[in-house]
Each structure stands twice: as C-alpha cells, then as structure tokens.
PDB file of C-alpha atoms in Angstrom:
ATOM      1  CA  MET A 263     -30.086  22.213 -24.151  1.00  0.00           C
ATOM      2  CA  SER A 264     -32.247  20.296 -22.452  1.00  0.00           C
ATOM      3  CA  ASN A 265     -33.736  19.904 -19.151  1.00  0.00           C
ATOM      4  CA  SER A 266     -32.278  18.254 -17.235  1.00  0.00           C
ATOM      5  CA  ILE A 267     -27.874  17.043 -16.406  1.00  0.00           C
ATOM      6  CA  LYS A 268     -27.199  13.811 -14.830  1.00  0.00           C
ATOM      7  CA  ILE A 269     -24.418  13.995 -12.844  1.00  0.00           C
ATOM      8  CA  THR A 270     -21.843  12.584  -9.822  1.00  0.00           C
ATOM      9  CA  TRP A 271     -21.586  13.940  -6.752  1.00  0.00           C
ATOM     10  CA  GLN A 272     -20.034  11.974  -3.769  1.00  0.00           C
ATOM     11  CA  GLY A 273     -20.712   8.882  -5.852  1.00  0.00           C
ATOM     12  CA  GLU A 274     -23.716   9.082  -6.064  1.00  0.00           C
ATOM     13  CA  LYS A 275     -25.532  10.253  -9.041  1.00  0.00           C
ATOM     14  CA  LEU A 276     -27.848  12.852  -9.247  1.00  0.00           C
ATOM     15  CA  VAL A 277     -30.256  14.426 -12.304  1.00  0.00           C
ATOM     16  CA  LEU A 278     -30.334  18.690 -11.815  1.00  0.00           C
ATOM     17  CA  TRP A 279     -33.682  19.286 -13.023  1.00  0.00           C
ATOM     18  CA  ALA A 280     -34.315  23.110 -15.048  1.00  0.00           C
ATOM     19  CA  GLY A 281     -37.576  22.689 -12.827  1.00  0.00           C
ATOM     20  CA  LYS A 282     -35.422  24.127  -9.818  1.00  0.00           C
ATOM     21  CA  ALA A 283     -35.260  20.361  -7.814  1.00  0.00           C
ATOM     22  CA  ILE A 284     -32.486  17.495  -7.889  1.00  0.00           C
ATOM     23  CA  HIS A 285     -33.917  13.748  -8.202  1.00  0.00           C
ATOM     24  CA  TRP A 286     -31.940  11.170  -6.360  1.00  0.00           C
ATOM     25  CA  PRO A 287     -32.863   8.135  -8.509  1.00  0.00           C
ATOM     26  CA  GLU A 288     -31.821   5.205  -6.087  1.00  0.00           C
ATOM     27  CA  LYS A 289     -33.719   6.998  -3.378  1.00  0.00           C
ATOM     28  CA  LYS A 290     -36.744   7.229  -5.506  1.00  0.00           C
ATOM     29  CA  LEU A 291     -36.353  10.854  -3.763  1.00  0.00           C
ATOM     30  CA  LEU A 292     -36.935  14.472  -5.579  1.00  0.00           C
ATOM     31  CA  LEU A 293     -35.364  17.212  -3.361  1.00  0.00           C
ATOM     32  CA  ILE A 294     -36.509  20.945  -3.235  1.00  0.00           C
ATOM     33  CA  ALA A 295     -36.182  24.150  -1.500  1.00  0.00           C
ATOM     34  CA  ASP A 296     -37.472  27.094  -0.527  1.00  0.00           C
ATOM     35  CA  THR A 297     -41.341  27.474  -1.700  1.00  0.00           C
ATOM     36  CA  HIS A 298     -42.173  30.223   0.418  1.00  0.00           C
ATOM     37  CA  PHE A 299     -45.694  28.752   0.431  1.00  0.00           C
ATOM     38  CA  GLY A 300     -47.728  32.050   1.598  1.00  0.00           C
ATOM     39  CA  LYS A 301     -45.955  34.786   0.331  1.00  0.00           C
ATOM     40  CA  ALA A 302     -48.051  36.348  -1.625  1.00  0.00           C
ATOM     41  CA  ALA A 303     -50.931  36.311   0.307  1.00  0.00           C
ATOM     42  CA  THR A 304     -48.767  38.581   3.719  1.00  0.00           C
ATOM     43  CA  PHE A 305     -47.837  40.919   0.437  1.00  0.00           C
ATOM     44  CA  ARG A 306     -51.385  41.175  -0.198  1.00  0.00           C
ATOM     45  CA  LYS A 307     -52.201  41.343   3.530  1.00  0.00           C
ATOM     46  CA  SER A 308     -49.454  44.002   3.770  1.00  0.00           C
ATOM     47  CA  GLY A 309     -51.750  46.116   1.700  1.00  0.00           C
ATOM     48  CA  ILE A 310     -48.900  45.395  -1.641  1.00  0.00           C
ATOM     49  CA  PRO A 311     -50.927  43.944  -4.905  1.00  0.00           C
ATOM     50  CA  VAL A 312     -49.368  40.837  -6.304  1.00  0.00           C
ATOM     51  CA  PRO A 313     -50.678  37.806  -8.184  1.00  0.00           C
ATOM     52  CA  GLU A 314     -52.479  35.524  -6.418  1.00  0.00           C
ATOM     53  CA  SER A 315     -51.794  32.072  -8.600  1.00  0.00           C
ATOM     54  CA  SER A 316     -48.459  31.621  -7.053  1.00  0.00           C
ATOM     55  CA  SER A 317     -49.532  29.049  -4.922  1.00  0.00           C
ATOM     56  CA  LEU A 318     -51.235  27.174  -6.618  1.00  0.00           C
ATOM     57  CA  ASP A 319     -48.839  27.410 -10.112  1.00  0.00           C
ATOM     58  CA  ASP A 320     -45.178  26.339  -7.465  1.00  0.00           C
ATOM     59  CA  CYS A 321     -48.048  23.191  -6.686  1.00  0.00           C
ATOM     60  CA  LEU A 322     -48.599  22.788 -10.629  1.00  0.00           C
ATOM     61  CA  ARG A 323     -44.532  22.053 -10.709  1.00  0.00           C
ATOM     62  CA  ILE A 324     -43.854  20.110  -8.367  1.00  0.00           C
ATOM     63  CA  GLU A 325     -46.992  17.843  -9.560  1.00  0.00           C
ATOM     64  CA  LYS A 326     -45.238  18.105 -12.621  1.00  0.00           C
ATOM     65  CA  LEU A 327     -41.411  16.552 -11.175  1.00  0.00           C
ATOM     66  CA  VAL A 328     -42.314  14.124  -9.397  1.00  0.00           C
ATOM     67  CA  LEU A 329     -44.758  12.885 -12.671  1.00  0.00           C
ATOM     68  CA  ASP A 330     -42.020  13.146 -14.591  1.00  0.00           C
ATOM     69  CA  THR A 331     -39.416  11.814 -12.225  1.00  0.00           C
ATOM     70  CA  LYS A 332     -41.505   8.756 -10.433  1.00  0.00           C
ATOM     71  CA  VAL A 333     -40.351   9.661  -6.737  1.00  0.00           C
ATOM     72  CA  GLU A 334     -41.761   8.207  -4.040  1.00  0.00           C
ATOM     73  CA  SER A 335     -40.341  10.595  -1.625  1.00  0.00           C
ATOM     74  CA  LEU A 336     -40.252  14.845  -1.560  1.00  0.00           C
ATOM     75  CA  VAL A 337     -38.158  16.564   1.134  1.00  0.00           C
ATOM     76  CA  PHE A 338     -38.143  20.304   1.304  1.00  0.00           C
ATOM     77  CA  LEU A 339     -35.303  21.384   2.306  1.00  0.00           C
ATOM     78  CA  GLY A 340     -36.358  24.818   4.849  1.00  0.00           C
ATOM     79  CA  ASP A 341     -38.732  27.272   4.389  1.00  0.00           C
ATOM     80  CA  PHE A 342     -42.215  25.631   2.780  1.00  0.00           C
ATOM     81  CA  LEU A 343     -43.843  28.468   4.637  1.00  0.00           C
ATOM     82  CA  HIS A 344     -43.222  32.286   4.617  1.00  0.00           C
ATOM     83  CA  ALA A 345     -44.901  33.912   6.727  1.00  0.00           C
ATOM     84  CA  ARG A 346     -47.321  32.955   9.552  1.00  0.00           C
ATOM     85  CA  ASP A 347     -49.093  35.993   8.052  1.00  0.00           C
ATOM     86  CA  GLY A 348     -49.730  33.729   4.975  1.00  0.00           C
ATOM     87  CA  ARG A 349     -51.436  30.904   6.328  1.00  0.00           C
ATOM     88  CA  THR A 350     -54.649  31.797   4.508  1.00  0.00           C
ATOM     89  CA  GLU A 351     -57.494  29.592   4.290  1.00  0.00           C
ATOM     90  CA  GLY A 352     -57.103  30.123  -0.014  1.00  0.00           C
ATOM     91  CA  VAL A 353     -53.389  28.783   0.730  1.00  0.00           C
ATOM     92  CA  HIS A 354     -54.622  26.211   2.565  1.00  0.00           C
ATOM     93  CA  ARG A 355     -57.072  24.655   0.568  1.00  0.00           C
ATOM     94  CA  GLU A 356     -54.037  24.752  -2.889  1.00  0.00           C
ATOM     95  CA  LEU A 357     -51.857  23.003  -0.716  1.00  0.00           C
ATOM     96  CA  LEU A 358     -54.877  20.292   0.200  1.00  0.00           C
ATOM     97  CA  GLU A 359     -55.609  19.914  -3.204  1.00  0.00           C
ATOM     98  CA  TRP A 360     -52.189  19.532  -4.049  1.00  0.00           C
ATOM     99  CA  ARG A 361     -51.279  16.868  -1.048  1.00  0.00           C
ATOM    100  CA  GLU A 362     -54.462  14.643  -2.232  1.00  0.00           C
ATOM    101  CA  ARG A 363     -53.631  14.207  -5.775  1.00  0.00           C
ATOM    102  CA  LEU A 364     -50.053  13.146  -4.297  1.00  0.00           C
ATOM    103  CA  SER A 365     -51.642  10.993  -1.698  1.00  0.00           C
ATOM    104  CA  GLY A 366     -49.339   8.751  -2.098  1.00  0.00           C
ATOM    105  CA  LEU A 367     -46.301  10.424  -1.461  1.00  0.00           C
ATOM    106  CA  ALA A 368     -43.814  10.757   0.821  1.00  0.00           C
ATOM    107  CA  VAL A 369     -43.350  14.310   2.016  1.00  0.00           C
ATOM    108  CA  HIS A 370     -40.207  15.251   4.404  1.00  0.00           C
ATOM    109  CA  LEU A 371     -40.010  18.536   5.811  1.00  0.00           C
ATOM    110  CA  VAL A 372     -36.358  20.127   6.644  1.00  0.00           C
ATOM    111  CA  ARG A 373     -37.155  23.568   9.178  1.00  0.00           C
ATOM    112  CA  GLY A 374     -35.771  26.450   8.321  1.00  0.00           C
ATOM    113  CA  ASN A 375     -35.708  29.921   9.517  1.00  0.00           C
ATOM    114  CA  HIS A 376     -39.474  30.546   7.805  1.00  0.00           C
ATOM    115  CA  ASP A 377     -40.531  27.585   9.757  1.00  0.00           C
ATOM    116  CA  LEU A 378     -39.896  28.027  12.665  1.00  0.00           C
ATOM    117  CA  GLN A 379     -41.961  31.486  12.703  1.00  0.00           C
ATOM    118  CA  SER A 380     -44.718  30.663  10.237  1.00  0.00           C
ATOM    119  CA  GLY A 381     -45.551  26.759  12.762  1.00  0.00           C
ATOM    120  CA  ASP A 382     -44.813  23.469  10.166  1.00  0.00           C
ATOM    121  CA  PRO A 383     -47.746  22.552   7.739  1.00  0.00           C
ATOM    122  CA  TRP A 384     -50.852  22.118   8.708  1.00  0.00           C
ATOM    123  CA  PRO A 385     -51.103  18.789   9.919  1.00  0.00           C
ATOM    124  CA  ASP A 386     -53.234  17.258   6.998  1.00  0.00           C
ATOM    125  CA  LEU A 387     -50.825  17.861   4.599  1.00  0.00           C
ATOM    126  CA  GLU A 388     -49.363  14.818   6.108  1.00  0.00           C
ATOM    127  CA  ILE A 389     -45.877  16.252   6.088  1.00  0.00           C
ATOM    128  CA  HIS A 390     -42.790  14.588   8.129  1.00  0.00           C
ATOM    129  CA  CYS A 391     -40.736  17.818   9.894  1.00  0.00           C
ATOM    130  CA  HIS A 392     -37.368  17.261  11.072  1.00  0.00           C
ATOM    131  CA  PRO A 393     -34.795  19.091  12.575  1.00  0.00           C
ATOM    132  CA  ASP A 394     -31.436  20.805  10.593  1.00  0.00           C
ATOM    133  CA  PRO A 395     -30.055  18.526   9.417  1.00  0.00           C
ATOM    134  CA  TRP A 396     -31.772  15.637   8.801  1.00  0.00           C
ATOM    135  CA  LYS A 397     -29.533  12.647   8.855  1.00  0.00           C
ATOM    136  CA  GLU A 398     -31.959  10.221   7.212  1.00  0.00           C
ATOM    137  CA  TYR A 399     -29.671  10.044   4.196  1.00  0.00           C
ATOM    138  CA  ASP A 400     -25.641   9.522   3.493  1.00  0.00           C
ATOM    139  CA  PHE A 401     -24.979  12.884   3.353  1.00  0.00           C
ATOM    140  CA  ASP A 402     -27.391  15.814   5.125  1.00  0.00           C
ATOM    141  CA  LEU A 403     -30.489  17.877   4.006  1.00  0.00           C
ATOM    142  CA  ARG A 404     -30.827  21.154   4.912  1.00  0.00           C
ATOM    143  CA  HIS A 405     -31.480  24.278   4.780  1.00  0.00           C
ATOM    144  CA  HIS A 406     -29.149  26.446   5.978  1.00  0.00           C
ATOM    145  CA  PRO A 407     -25.241  25.780   4.586  1.00  0.00           C
ATOM    146  CA  ALA A 408     -22.898  25.270   7.144  1.00  0.00           C
ATOM    147  CA  ASP A 409     -18.977  26.937   6.250  1.00  0.00           C
ATOM    148  CA  ARG A 410     -17.454  23.382   8.692  1.00  0.00           C
ATOM    149  CA  ALA A 411     -20.064  20.666   8.200  1.00  0.00           C
ATOM    150  CA  SER A 412     -18.608  17.436   8.945  1.00  0.00           C
ATOM    151  CA  ASN A 413     -20.619  15.830   6.221  1.00  0.00           C
ATOM    152  CA  PRO A 414     -21.224  16.012   3.006  1.00  0.00           C
ATOM    153  CA  PHE A 415     -24.847  18.310   1.965  1.00  0.00           C
ATOM    154  CA  MET A 416     -27.436  18.859   0.616  1.00  0.00           C
ATOM    155  CA  ALA A 417     -29.306  22.413   1.271  1.00  0.00           C
ATOM    156  CA  GLY A 418     -31.307  25.850   0.517  1.00  0.00           C
ATOM    157  CA  HIS A 419     -32.095  29.161   2.319  1.00  0.00           C
ATOM    158  CA  ILE A 420     -29.648  31.237   0.028  1.00  0.00           C
ATOM    159  CA  HIS A 421     -31.250  30.934  -3.636  1.00  0.00           C
ATOM    160  CA  PRO A 422     -28.097  31.677  -5.377  1.00  0.00           C
ATOM    161  CA  GLY A 423     -28.379  33.140  -8.790  1.00  0.00           C
ATOM    162  CA  PHE A 424     -25.483  33.788 -11.235  1.00  0.00           C
ATOM    163  CA  SER A 425     -24.830  36.132 -13.782  1.00  0.00           C
ATOM    164  CA  LEU A 426     -22.904  35.564 -17.316  1.00  0.00           C
ATOM    165  CA  LYS A 427     -22.443  38.566 -19.684  1.00  0.00           C
ATOM    166  CA  GLU A 428     -22.474  38.187 -23.129  1.00  0.00           C
ATOM    167  CA  LYS A 429     -20.879  39.180 -26.233  1.00  0.00           C
ATOM    168  CA  ASN A 430     -22.890  42.326 -27.011  1.00  0.00           C
ATOM    169  CA  GLY A 431     -21.988  44.246 -22.701  1.00  0.00           C
ATOM    170  CA  GLN A 432     -25.108  42.819 -21.759  1.00  0.00           C
ATOM    171  CA  SER A 433     -25.904  40.179 -18.313  1.00  0.00           C
ATOM    172  CA  LEU A 434     -28.032  36.587 -18.569  1.00  0.00           C
ATOM    173  CA  ARG A 435     -29.323  36.350 -14.985  1.00  0.00           C
ATOM    174  CA  SER A 436     -30.643  33.615 -13.392  1.00  0.00           C
ATOM    175  CA  PRO A 437     -30.165  30.748 -10.824  1.00  0.00           C
ATOM    176  CA  CYS A 438     -28.305  27.984 -10.363  1.00  0.00           C
ATOM    177  CA  PHE A 439     -27.112  24.887  -8.813  1.00  0.00           C
ATOM    178  CA  GLN A 440     -24.159  25.563  -6.413  1.00  0.00           C
ATOM    179  CA  VAL A 441     -22.151  22.115  -6.509  1.00  0.00           C
ATOM    180  CA  GLY A 442     -18.884  22.098  -4.896  1.00  0.00           C
ATOM    181  CA  LYS A 443     -16.984  18.868  -3.288  1.00  0.00           C
ATOM    182  CA  ASN A 444     -18.870  18.546  -0.761  1.00  0.00           C
ATOM    183  CA  ARG A 445     -22.642  20.912  -0.698  1.00  0.00           C
ATOM    184  CA  ILE A 446     -25.212  21.285  -3.472  1.00  0.00           C
ATOM    185  CA  ILE A 447     -27.019  24.470  -2.942  1.00  0.00           C
ATOM    186  CA  LEU A 448     -30.037  24.274  -4.075  1.00  0.00           C
ATOM    187  CA  PRO A 449     -32.074  27.058  -5.972  1.00  0.00           C
ATOM    188  CA  ALA A 450     -35.257  28.645  -4.272  1.00  0.00           C
ATOM    189  CA  PHE A 451     -37.883  26.859  -6.061  1.00  0.00           C
ATOM    190  CA  GLY A 452     -40.531  29.107  -5.335  1.00  0.00           C
ATOM    191  CA  THR A 453     -41.733  31.726  -8.394  1.00  0.00           C
ATOM    192  CA  PHE A 454     -42.300  34.477  -5.503  1.00  0.00           C
ATOM    193  CA  THR A 455     -38.686  34.589  -4.323  1.00  0.00           C
ATOM    194  CA  GLY A 456     -35.654  36.473  -4.975  1.00  0.00           C
ATOM    195  CA  MET A 457     -32.330  35.664  -5.966  1.00  0.00           C
ATOM    196  CA  ARG A 458     -28.727  36.223  -4.471  1.00  0.00           C
ATOM    197  CA  LYS A 459     -25.649  36.533  -6.991  1.00  0.00           C
ATOM    198  CA  VAL A 460     -23.547  33.984  -5.992  1.00  0.00           C
ATOM    199  CA  LYS A 461     -19.330  33.591  -6.886  1.00  0.00           C
ATOM    200  CA  ALA A 462     -18.229  30.641  -7.112  1.00  0.00           C
ATOM    201  CA  GLU A 463     -15.589  29.194  -5.219  1.00  0.00           C
ATOM    202  CA  MET A 464     -12.471  26.571  -5.874  1.00  0.00           C
ATOM    203  CA  ASP A 465     -14.264  23.260  -7.083  1.00  0.00           C
ATOM    204  CA  ASP A 466     -17.140  24.432  -7.727  1.00  0.00           C
ATOM    205  CA  ARG A 467     -19.790  23.687 -10.993  1.00  0.00           C
ATOM    206  CA  ILE A 468     -22.284  26.328 -11.533  1.00  0.00           C
ATOM    207  CA  PHE A 469     -25.330  25.063 -13.088  1.00  0.00           C
ATOM    208  CA  MET A 470     -28.025  27.767 -14.481  1.00  0.00           C
ATOM    209  CA  THR A 471     -31.492  27.665 -15.218  1.00  0.00           C
ATOM    210  CA  ASP A 472     -34.261  29.403 -16.538  1.00  0.00           C
ATOM    211  CA  GLY A 473     -36.934  27.270 -15.345  1.00  0.00           C
ATOM    212  CA  GLN A 474     -36.983  25.497 -18.529  1.00  0.00           C
ATOM    213  CA  GLU A 475     -33.374  24.509 -19.618  1.00  0.00           C
ATOM    214  CA  VAL A 476     -30.479  24.052 -17.123  1.00  0.00           C
ATOM    215  CA  ILE A 477     -26.495  24.927 -18.851  1.00  0.00           C
ATOM    216  CA  GLU A 478     -22.914  24.432 -16.840  1.00  0.00           C
ATOM    217  CA  VAL A 479     -21.389  27.489 -17.286  1.00  0.00           C
ATOM    218  CA  PRO A 480     -17.918  26.483 -18.133  1.00  0.00           C
ATOM    219  CA  ASN A 481     -14.767  27.179 -16.588  1.00  0.00           C
ATOM    220  CA  CYS A 482     -16.917  29.180 -14.390  1.00  0.00           C
ATOM    221  CA  CYS A 483     -13.830  29.175 -11.212  1.00  0.00           C
TER     222      CYS A 483
END
C-alpha cells in the first residue's frame, strides 16, 4: 500500500497521488479536478444543513500536496466553484488565505460546466482561466472527456468511482483514476462531491483511492 503510484503514460512519467491529484514531475505541475468549492455554502443557502469546513479542509489538502510535490504550477481541470450561490464571503476568505500561503504558485483553471454558471474565481485569487480544452502541454487538459479526441487528454467531470466485491460478499467502492491509452479521468477532488461508478474499458487501468492509499485494481478489464 502506498500514498502514490508512478506510471508511464504517453511516454511521460506521472505520479498518481492518493489525495486525488496527478503530479507531472518533468513539468513541475500538479493536476486536480472538480473541487466544487462553495458547494456546502450553496446547500446551506437552500436550508440543507451540511458541514461548513469542506472548503477549508480541501484548501489544506491542496496545500499539503503542493508542498509535498514541490510543484511550480497547479491546474484545476474544471468545476473550481460549484455555483453562483456558493460565492460567499466565507468561501472567498478561505480561498484567499489559501492563495496567499501559496503566492509563488502559478494557478490555472480549465473552465468546466459549473464554472460557466458560477463565473470565474475572484480576481484576487490570481487564477488564470482557459477554455476547454487547454492545449498548453503535450496533450490536452480538459474538463469534459471527449469520445473522439484528436489528442490524448486528462479530464475530470465524471467523478469516477469503482467497486470491488470482497470475499465476504460485500462491495468496496471508492473514487478512482481511470487510465486509458489516450485519456486519464481524474477522481473528483472535493470532499463534498458525489461519485459515479465507471466500467473499465479495453486497455483501461483502474487505480482506486480512499484518500490515504492508492492501489491498482488487478485484471480490471
């Protein structure tokens, strides 16, 4: 068991972290998808009682990953904010304090469907926003996976999860990285997000994570 696994994909050495992020060492880059900051605040505005600490907790998790990997850039693969109703002063303050602690980090966002509804992050967060897909690197960085993409890509949006049946008949279900020949789908990073069960396609590798450990599912296809 390990908190990270090294893989080679499209000729590049990548590290899948149990914390639901991908580290690209050569580019000194960290990739995260679907934080959905402000989702809890959105629910509370609707009268649904949910914990208030999810945004702060996720900021601290990102901060630890950045410090552990010593990256120079961070890319959010869409859905940074959940909804316009989640743009509260409290969420803004937590994100601004997080950004100030990582002031030397270059941060980018590939706009997802929730970002288009909620609007770009507050300007003082200094997050550079890009249309989907962003073609800055050797392969596309996207929010929405593409069925017929001309270039290999990394994406989010799906919130992939995978289930395993244990010997006692119970099922183990957790978020996962879905790694195919030409695409990688990242698990949703946000604490307060759902998960959609995916089926491994031909040549897929599935890496399940509980946030503490990441394991490859043997013979998943």
